Coordinates of C-alpha atoms in Angstrom, one line a residue:
X17 CA 0.0 0.0 0.0
X18 CA 1.3 3.5 -1.0
X19 CA 0.4 6.0 1.5
X20 CA -0.2 9.7 0.3
X21 CA -0.8 12.8 2.0
X22 CA -2.5 15.6 0.2
X23 CA -1.9 19.0 1.7
X24 CA -4.3 21.7 0.3
X25 CA -6.8 24.1 1.5
X26 CA -9.0 23.9 -1.6
X27 CA -9.4 20.2 -2.7
X28 CA -11.1 21.3 -6.0
X29 CA -7.6 22.5 -7.3
X30 CA -6.4 19.1 -7.1
X31 CA -9.5 17.2 -8.2
X32 CA -8.4 15.9 -11.6
X33 CA -5.1 14.9 -10.0
X34 CA -6.7 13.1 -7.0
X35 CA -9.2 11.4 -9.3
X36 CA -6.4 9.8 -11.4
X37 CA -4.5 8.7 -8.2
X38 CA -7.7 7.2 -6.7
X39 CA -8.1 4.7 -9.5
X40 CA -5.1 2.7 -8.1
X41 CA -6.0 -0.1 -5.6
X42 CA -2.8 0.3 -3.8
X43 CA -3.2 4.0 -2.7
X44 CA -4.2 5.1 0.8
X45 CA -4.9 8.9 0.7
X46 CA -5.1 11.2 3.6
X47 CA -5.8 15.0 3.6
X48 CA -4.5 18.0 5.6
X49 CA -5.7 21.6 5.1
X50 CA -2.8 23.3 6.6
X51 CA 1.0 22.8 6.9
X52 CA 0.8 22.5 10.5
X53 CA -1.7 19.8 10.5
X54 CA 0.2 18.0 7.8
X55 CA 3.4 18.2 9.9
X56 CA 1.5 16.8 12.8
X57 CA 0.2 14.0 10.5
X58 CA 3.6 12.9 9.4
X59 CA 4.8 12.9 12.9
X60 CA 2.4 10.2 13.7
X61 CA 2.2 8.1 10.6
X62 CA 4.5 7.0 7.8
X63 CA 3.8 8.5 4.4
X64 CA 5.4 7.6 1.1
X65 CA 4.6 10.9 -0.5
X66 CA 3.3 14.4 0.5
X67 CA 1.8 16.5 -2.3
X68 CA 1.5 20.2 -1.3
X69 CA -0.6 22.8 -2.9
X70 CA 1.0 26.2 -3.7
X71 CA -0.6 28.1 -0.8
X72 CA -1.9 26.6 2.5
X73 CA -3.8 28.2 5.3
X74 CA -0.7 28.9 7.3
X75 CA 2.3 28.8 5.1
X76 CA 3.2 28.2 1.4
X77 CA 3.8 24.9 -0.1
X78 CA 7.5 25.5 -0.3
X79 CA 7.7 26.5 3.4
X80 CA 5.8 23.3 4.2
X81 CA 8.3 21.3 2.1
X82 CA 11.2 23.0 4.0
X83 CA 9.7 22.0 7.4
X84 CA 8.9 18.5 6.2
X85 CA 12.5 17.9 5.1
X86 CA 13.6 19.0 8.7
X87 CA 11.0 16.8 10.4
X88 CA 11.3 13.8 8.2
X89 CA 13.8 13.9 5.2
X90 CA 12.7 10.4 4.0
X91 CA 9.2 11.4 3.0
X92 CA 9.0 12.2 -0.7
X93 CA 7.4 15.5 -1.6
X94 CA 6.0 17.1 -4.7
X95 CA 4.9 20.7 -4.8
X96 CA 2.4 22.7 -6.9
X97 CA 4.0 25.9 -8.0
X98 CA 3.4 28.5 -10.6
X99 CA 7.0 29.6 -10.5
X100 CA 9.2 29.3 -13.6
X101 CA 11.2 26.0 -13.4
X102 CA 14.5 28.0 -12.7
X103 CA 12.9 30.0 -9.9
X104 CA 11.3 26.9 -8.4
X105 CA 14.7 25.1 -8.6
X106 CA 16.4 27.9 -6.9
X107 CA 13.6 28.2 -4.2
X108 CA 13.7 24.5 -3.4
X109 CA 17.3 23.6 -3.9
X110 CA 18.4 21.1 -1.4
X111 CA 14.8 19.9 -0.5
X112 CA 14.9 16.9 -2.7
X113 CA 11.3 17.5 -4.1
X114 CA 10.3 14.8 -6.6
X115 CA 8.5 17.1 -8.9
X116 CA 7.2 20.5 -9.5
X117 CA 3.5 20.3 -10.3
X118 CA 1.5 23.1 -12.2
X119 CA -1.3 24.9 -10.6
X120 CA -4.4 22.5 -11.0
X121 CA -2.4 19.5 -11.9
X122 CA -4.1 16.9 -14.0
X123 CA -4.3 13.2 -14.8
X124 CA -1.1 13.2 -16.8
X125 CA 0.9 14.8 -14.0
X126 CA -0.6 12.4 -11.4
X127 CA 0.3 9.4 -13.5
X128 CA 3.8 10.6 -14.0
X129 CA 4.4 11.2 -10.4
X130 CA 2.9 8.0 -9.4
X131 CA 5.2 6.0 -11.7
X132 CA 8.2 8.0 -10.4
X133 CA 7.2 7.2 -6.9
X134 CA 6.8 3.5 -7.5
X135 CA 10.2 3.5 -9.1
X136 CA 11.7 5.1 -6.1
X137 CA 10.0 2.7 -3.7
X138 CA 11.4 -0.2 -5.7
X139 CA 8.0 -1.3 -7.0
X140 CA 8.9 -0.9 -10.7
X141 CA 12.1 -1.2 -12.7
X142 CA 13.6 1.7 -14.8
X143 CA 11.6 2.3 -18.0
X144 CA 8.6 0.2 -16.6

């Protein structure tokens, strides 16, 4: 079972993305609306991936990723960001984020991220 934590204030912004992930039988999805509630959740449960929206109730997605890496550097993380890729790389350098997702990510981004995560977790071989 792959455990995902979706961190967002407005679930509709991730609806297409989440719908694509819900089709997998081996996914357990949890939700948090704020960065602080997500950080509390990861301190009590093991997650394979946290996906953060760009803006949360109490911090930005990048600020959440910075705090997450400090709390548990082994949790994979992807972040929604409207920044240009160079600016995103600059802002997140050293955080080890798996992927930058565009605002309102869709099914294609969900499938790409899920395949990358399965590869990292050793569930698939390269190129599969």
